[in-house]
Amino acid sequence: MLRCLLSAALLTLASGAASAQTVRLDQYQHPSEPKFKVFNQLYLKGVVDGVIAYSVGQDVKDRSFCIPPKTAMTVEQAEEIMLRYAEKKQLPGTIPIAVPLLGGLKDAFPCTRE
């Protein structure tokens, strides 16, 4: 009986819809509430970690950017890189923040091809 209840509970939890949402440039720059600024920064940190992890997993010749080995990217640095690139390219506010972040990382940390 306990096994059936536990299985039913897990099935119910697993079938719920996920509510993750892409953060767009306008949402990031102008959060509707103060608490969203914190959420946006957490989201950005996740994007940074994901993009860096993906890059490190690639062959050196295939990387889009090359952050120096002992550099620890902070959220503040990532935000500055992202916003500077978005302004430079005059990107629309509807674009997901991962796009200007990746472009900015390519500009800030180009790979040397030998």
Backbone as a chain_set.jsonl record, in Angstrom:
{"seq": "MLRCLLSAALLTLASGAASAQTVRLDQYQHPSEPKFKVFNQLYLKGVVDGVIAYSVGQDVKDRSFCIPPKTAMTVEQAEEIMLRYAEKKQLPGTIPIAVPLLGGLKDAFPCTRE", "coords": {"N": [[0.83, -1.2, 0.0], [1.883, 1.253, 0.861], [3.895, 1.502, -1.014], [2.394, 1.853, -3.351], [1.156, 4.333, -2.832], [3.398, 5.977, -2.649], [4.42, 5.685, -5.245], [2.283, 6.799, -6.707], [2.378, 9.43, -5.759], [4.918, 10.267, -6.679], [4.524, 10.001, -9.432], [2.542, 11.92, -9.846], [3.948, 14.274, -9.17], [5.957, 14.214, -11.116], [4.533, 14.556, -13.456], [3.75, 17.162, -13.604], [3.686, 20.404, -15.146], [6.55, 22.1, -16.341], [7.79, 25.31, -15.421], [9.745, 26.935, -16.443], [11.224, 29.744, -18.012], [12.398, 31.666, -20.733], [14.642, 34.352, -20.294], [14.449, 37.538, -21.47], [16.142, 40.299, -23.08], [15.011, 42.908, -22.521], [13.445, 42.24, -20.264], [15.462, 41.527, -18.531], [16.923, 43.918, -18.226], [14.987, 45.68, -17.276], [13.412, 44.776, -14.81], [10.163, 43.788, -13.666], [9.575, 43.707, -10.991], [11.435, 44.14, -7.935], [12.383, 41.649, -6.936], [12.672, 40.117, -9.204], [15.01, 40.957, -10.356], [17.003, 39.627, -8.935], [16.312, 36.97, -9.573], [16.746, 37.092, -12.334], [19.515, 37.48, -12.413], [20.374, 35.072, -11.314], [19.486, 33.36, -13.312], [21.065, 34.281, -15.439], [23.584, 33.543, -14.463], [23.345, 30.772, -14.595], [23.15, 30.465, -17.378], [25.668, 31.41, -18.135], [27.338, 29.488, -16.872], [26.496, 27.203, -18.27], [27.152, 27.814, -20.975], [29.92, 28.129, -20.786], [30.654, 25.573, -19.864], [29.87, 24.037, -22.07], [31.593, 25.086, -24.007], [34.134, 24.378, -23.004], [33.959, 21.668, -23.269], [34.294, 21.265, -25.957], [36.544, 20.671, -28.761], [39.622, 22.454, -28.812], [40.069, 23.863, -31.189], [37.509, 24.271, -32.115], [36.172, 25.983, -30.455], [34.162, 28.801, -29.554], [34.871, 30.936, -28.016], [37.567, 31.786, -25.774], [38.171, 31.686, -22.645], [40.613, 32.756, -20.358], [42.456, 30.283, -18.494], [42.584, 30.603, -15.608], [40.622, 32.384, -14.981], [37.783, 33.461, -13.299], [34.525, 33.797, -13.977], [32.331, 36.274, -13.016], [28.913, 37.095, -12.149], [28.46, 39.799, -12.449], [30.514, 40.563, -14.223], [29.777, 39.056, -16.465], [27.286, 40.177, -16.987], [28.022, 42.796, -17.683], [29.543, 42.299, -20.008], [27.563, 41.127, -21.626], [25.581, 43.202, -21.812], [27.063, 45.294, -22.933], [27.687, 44.229, -25.45], [25.096, 43.898, -26.498], [24.278, 46.555, -26.673], [26.192, 47.588, -28.435], [25.609, 46.153, -30.789], [23.032, 46.899, -31.12], [20.777, 45.32, -30.336], [17.454, 43.917, -30.304], [15.047, 44.218, -27.625], [13.633, 41.913, -27.287], [15.16, 39.701, -27.576], [16.635, 36.653, -26.418], [18.702, 36.53, -23.48], [20.946, 34.931, -23.696], [21.97, 35.16, -26.254], [23.235, 37.812, -26.687], [25.097, 37.438, -24.661], [26.72, 35.271, -25.507], [27.74, 36.359, -27.906], [29.105, 38.548, -26.83], [31.012, 37.254, -25.223], [32.526, 36.053, -27.21], [33.651, 38.327, -28.389], [35.044, 39.438, -26.196], [36.789, 37.43, -25.346], [38.49, 36.253, -27.525], [39.599, 33.425, -29.435], [42.9, 32.345, -30.073], [44.075, 31.369, -33.111], [46.196, 28.966, -34.334]], "CA": [[0.0, 0.0, 0.0], [2.784, 2.402, 0.938], [4.578, 1.568, -2.302], [1.434, 2.418, -4.311], [1.001, 5.754, -2.522], [4.641, 6.635, -3.03], [4.447, 5.697, -6.712], [1.28, 7.768, -7.16], [2.886, 10.765, -5.44], [6.006, 10.564, -7.613], [3.936, 10.158, -10.76], [1.86, 13.214, -9.849], [4.967, 15.32, -9.209], [6.68, 14.147, -12.384], [3.686, 14.931, -14.587], [3.468, 18.594, -13.57], [4.332, 21.18, -16.202], [7.666, 22.943, -15.922], [7.456, 26.707, -15.659], [10.934, 27.696, -16.799], [10.941, 30.688, -19.084], [13.567, 32.389, -21.212], [14.724, 35.756, -19.9], [14.778, 38.363, -22.626], [16.973, 41.457, -22.759], [14.193, 43.927, -21.842], [13.09, 41.738, -18.932], [16.667, 41.562, -17.71], [17.29, 45.304, -17.951], [13.903, 46.388, -16.594], [12.54, 43.801, -14.131], [8.895, 44.37, -13.225], [9.621, 43.769, -9.529], [12.819, 43.996, -7.453], [12.788, 40.247, -6.768], [13.022, 39.553, -10.504], [16.42, 41.265, -10.63], [17.761, 38.511, -8.363], [16.027, 35.799, -10.404], [17.412, 37.286, -13.62], [20.946, 37.252, -12.227], [20.538, 33.621, -11.154], [19.308, 32.796, -14.652], [22.271, 34.625, -16.197], [24.675, 32.7, -13.96], [23.131, 29.452, -15.176], [23.498, 30.538, -18.801], [27.131, 31.515, -18.178], [27.896, 28.172, -16.545], [26.195, 26.284, -19.363], [27.916, 28.177, -22.168], [31.329, 27.816, -20.508], [30.785, 24.11, -19.825], [29.789, 23.571, -23.454], [32.814, 25.494, -24.695], [35.246, 23.571, -22.499], [33.77, 20.316, -23.781], [34.626, 21.211, -27.38], [37.961, 20.729, -29.117], [40.116, 23.83, -28.754], [39.915, 24.504, -32.51], [36.088, 24.51, -32.386], [35.59, 26.874, -29.442], [33.74, 30.137, -29.996], [35.598, 31.891, -27.182], [38.575, 31.107, -24.949], [38.412, 32.385, -21.386], [41.87, 32.291, -19.756], [42.207, 29.179, -17.555], [42.411, 30.954, -14.19], [39.608, 33.432, -14.873], [36.479, 33.064, -12.752], [33.537, 34.749, -14.486], [31.278, 36.64, -12.07], [27.665, 37.534, -12.78], [28.631, 41.207, -12.805], [31.32, 40.613, -15.446], [28.956, 38.515, -17.55], [26.26, 41.184, -17.283], [28.672, 43.894, -18.396], [29.88, 41.791, -21.342], [26.304, 40.934, -22.347], [24.93, 44.484, -22.093], [27.922, 46.049, -23.855], [27.499, 43.643, -26.783], [23.726, 44.207, -26.936], [24.246, 47.968, -27.053], [27.041, 47.73, -29.625], [24.904, 45.583, -31.94], [21.666, 47.433, -31.079], [19.881, 44.165, -30.362], [16.108, 44.201, -29.787], [14.782, 43.768, -26.263], [12.944, 40.62, -27.283], [16.134, 38.624, -27.781], [17.051, 35.969, -25.186], [19.982, 37.061, -23.006], [22.053, 34.047, -24.078], [22.513, 35.593, -27.548], [24.279, 38.825, -26.497], [26.156, 36.908, -23.803], [27.638, 34.497, -26.347], [28.434, 37.305, -28.786], [30.03, 39.322, -26.01], [32.134, 36.389, -24.834], [33.365, 35.905, -28.41], [34.406, 39.577, -28.53], [35.908, 39.672, -25.036], [37.776, 36.36, -25.187], [38.679, 35.546, -28.797], [40.573, 32.33, -29.432], [44.002, 32.52, -31.013], [44.182, 30.22, -34.018], [47.593, 28.79, -34.764]], "C": [[0.871, 1.26, 0.0], [3.514, 2.599, -0.394], [3.669, 2.2, -3.358], [1.248, 3.914, -4.087], [2.242, 6.539, -2.944], [4.754, 6.738, -4.551], [3.475, 6.728, -7.273], [1.764, 9.194, -6.912], [3.995, 11.166, -6.41], [5.489, 10.791, -9.027], [3.244, 11.512, -10.89], [2.867, 14.351, -9.947], [5.672, 15.361, -10.56], [5.84, 14.621, -13.566], [3.333, 16.411, -14.61], [4.239, 19.328, -14.656], [5.46, 22.019, -15.621], [7.318, 24.393, -16.251], [8.694, 27.553, -15.944], [10.616, 28.577, -18.0], [12.234, 31.388, -19.468], [13.504, 33.83, -20.729], [15.206, 36.534, -21.117], [15.485, 39.638, -22.161], [16.197, 42.551, -22.025], [13.822, 43.504, -20.429], [14.287, 41.816, -17.998], [16.993, 42.995, -17.289], [16.245, 46.05, -17.13], [12.967, 45.393, -15.912], [11.291, 44.482, -13.58], [8.808, 44.493, -11.705], [11.066, 43.577, -9.087], [13.282, 42.54, -7.327], [13.199, 39.613, -8.095], [14.458, 39.873, -10.905], [17.302, 40.13, -10.123], [17.556, 37.255, -9.202], [16.75, 35.891, -11.751], [18.914, 37.029, -13.517], [21.248, 35.768, -12.02], [20.429, 32.924, -12.508], [20.559, 33.043, -15.493], [23.441, 33.754, -15.76], [24.551, 31.283, -14.513], [23.497, 29.403, -16.647], [25.017, 30.594, -18.955], [27.766, 30.15, -17.935], [27.677, 27.178, -17.679], [27.022, 26.55, -20.607], [29.397, 27.842, -21.975], [31.543, 26.304, -20.496], [30.749, 23.532, -21.234], [31.083, 23.879, -24.198], [34.002, 24.63, -24.286], [35.161, 22.14, -23.026], [34.119, 20.156, -25.256], [36.139, 21.111, -27.575], [38.377, 22.19, -29.136], [39.886, 24.552, -30.079], [38.465, 24.865, -32.826], [35.435, 25.503, -31.423], [35.26, 28.245, -30.025], [34.462, 31.239, -29.229], [36.537, 31.098, -26.282], [38.873, 31.951, -23.715], [39.721, 31.867, -20.811], [41.6, 31.301, -18.62], [41.926, 29.588, -16.102], [41.401, 32.076, -13.974], [38.306, 32.843, -14.341], [35.474, 34.141, -13.15], [32.471, 35.011, -13.433], [30.028, 37.045, -12.844], [27.802, 38.983, -13.246], [29.45, 41.357, -14.087], [30.507, 40.139, -16.649], [27.892, 39.525, -17.972], [26.852, 42.331, -18.094], [29.009, 43.494, -19.835], [28.624, 41.687, -22.201], [25.685, 42.276, -22.752], [25.745, 45.34, -23.056], [27.736, 45.54, -25.289], [26.113, 43.993, -27.334], [23.612, 45.657, -27.397], [25.029, 48.196, -28.346], [26.324, 47.255, -30.889], [23.461, 46.068, -32.058], [20.633, 46.315, -31.208], [18.513, 44.525, -29.793], [15.931, 43.623, -28.383], [14.124, 42.415, -26.173], [13.898, 39.436, -27.394], [16.5, 37.968, -26.444], [18.457, 36.416, -24.777], [21.173, 36.176, -23.364], [22.726, 34.52, -25.368], [23.558, 36.697, -27.367], [25.395, 38.35, -25.565], [27.184, 36.159, -24.649], [28.424, 35.411, -27.288], [29.467, 38.121, -28.035], [31.238, 38.517, -25.566], [33.079, 36.168, -26.013], [34.238, 37.143, -28.611], [35.442, 39.745, -27.424], [37.044, 38.66, -24.919], [37.965, 35.589, -26.496], [39.744, 34.456, -28.655], [41.673, 32.648, -30.441], [44.136, 31.242, -31.826], [45.631, 30.121, -34.501], [47.694, 27.853, -35.924]], "O": [[0.63, 2.201, -0.756], [3.721, 3.728, -0.839], [4.132, 2.999, -4.173], [1.189, 4.681, -5.048], [2.143, 7.623, -3.52], [5.147, 7.781, -5.075], [3.809, 7.45, -8.212], [1.58, 10.069, -7.758], [4.003, 12.292, -6.908], [5.968, 11.677, -9.734], [3.349, 12.171, -11.924], [2.669, 15.29, -10.718], [5.949, 16.441, -11.084], [6.394, 15.047, -14.579], [2.678, 16.87, -15.546], [5.331, 18.907, -15.037], [5.33, 22.58, -14.533], [6.635, 24.668, -17.237], [8.686, 28.761, -15.707], [9.843, 28.202, -18.882], [13.071, 31.669, -18.609], [12.444, 34.455, -20.751], [16.239, 36.22, -21.708], [15.424, 39.999, -20.985], [16.671, 43.069, -21.013], [13.877, 44.311, -19.501], [14.144, 42.133, -16.817], [17.303, 43.248, -16.125], [16.586, 46.956, -16.369], [11.847, 45.182, -16.378], [11.352, 45.61, -13.09], [8.039, 45.307, -11.194], [11.844, 42.923, -9.783], [14.447, 42.236, -7.583], [13.99, 38.67, -8.108], [15.058, 39.149, -11.7], [18.241, 39.717, -10.804], [18.518, 36.551, -9.51], [17.295, 34.904, -12.244], [19.514, 36.438, -14.415], [22.265, 35.267, -12.5], [21.194, 32.006, -12.806], [21.053, 32.142, -16.171], [24.206, 33.277, -16.598], [25.557, 30.665, -14.861], [24.082, 28.427, -17.117], [25.584, 29.908, -19.805], [28.625, 29.711, -18.7], [28.572, 26.4, -18.009], [27.536, 25.618, -21.225], [30.048, 27.335, -22.887], [32.519, 25.815, -21.065], [31.523, 22.629, -21.552], [31.605, 23.037, -24.929], [34.785, 24.201, -25.134], [36.185, 21.481, -23.207], [34.227, 19.033, -25.75], [36.914, 21.425, -26.672], [37.568, 23.065, -29.444], [39.543, 25.735, -30.085], [38.215, 25.681, -33.713], [34.256, 25.823, -31.576], [35.982, 28.771, -30.872], [34.64, 32.346, -29.739], [36.341, 29.905, -26.052], [39.734, 32.829, -23.75], [39.932, 30.655, -20.775], [40.634, 31.457, -17.873], [41.099, 28.96, -15.441], [41.339, 32.653, -12.888], [37.795, 31.855, -14.868], [35.576, 35.28, -12.695], [31.782, 34.087, -13.001], [30.086, 37.304, -14.046], [27.313, 39.344, -14.317], [29.121, 42.181, -14.941], [30.548, 40.749, -17.718], [27.63, 39.707, -19.161], [26.256, 42.783, -19.072], [28.783, 44.266, -20.768], [28.617, 42.105, -23.359], [25.309, 42.461, -23.91], [25.18, 46.034, -23.901], [27.639, 46.332, -26.227], [25.979, 44.344, -28.507], [22.938, 45.954, -28.384], [24.575, 48.912, -29.239], [26.426, 47.891, -31.938], [22.751, 45.691, -32.99], [19.746, 46.355, -32.06], [18.423, 45.356, -28.89], [16.593, 42.655, -28.012], [14.061, 41.825, -25.094], [13.469, 38.285, -27.311], [16.659, 38.665, -25.442], [19.307, 36.653, -25.636], [22.31, 36.646, -23.333], [23.924, 34.304, -25.555], [24.68, 36.541, -27.851], [26.527, 38.821, -25.675], [28.385, 36.392, -24.517], [29.634, 35.251, -27.446], [30.568, 38.359, -28.532], [32.357, 39.029, -25.535], [34.295, 36.104, -25.832], [35.413, 37.033, -28.958], [36.577, 40.145, -27.682], [38.132, 38.992, -24.448], [37.637, 34.404, -26.569], [40.667, 34.57, -27.849], [41.403, 33.158, -31.528], [44.292, 30.157, -31.266], [46.2, 31.087, -35.009], [48.793, 27.592, -36.413]]}, "num_chains": 1, "name": "protein.A"}
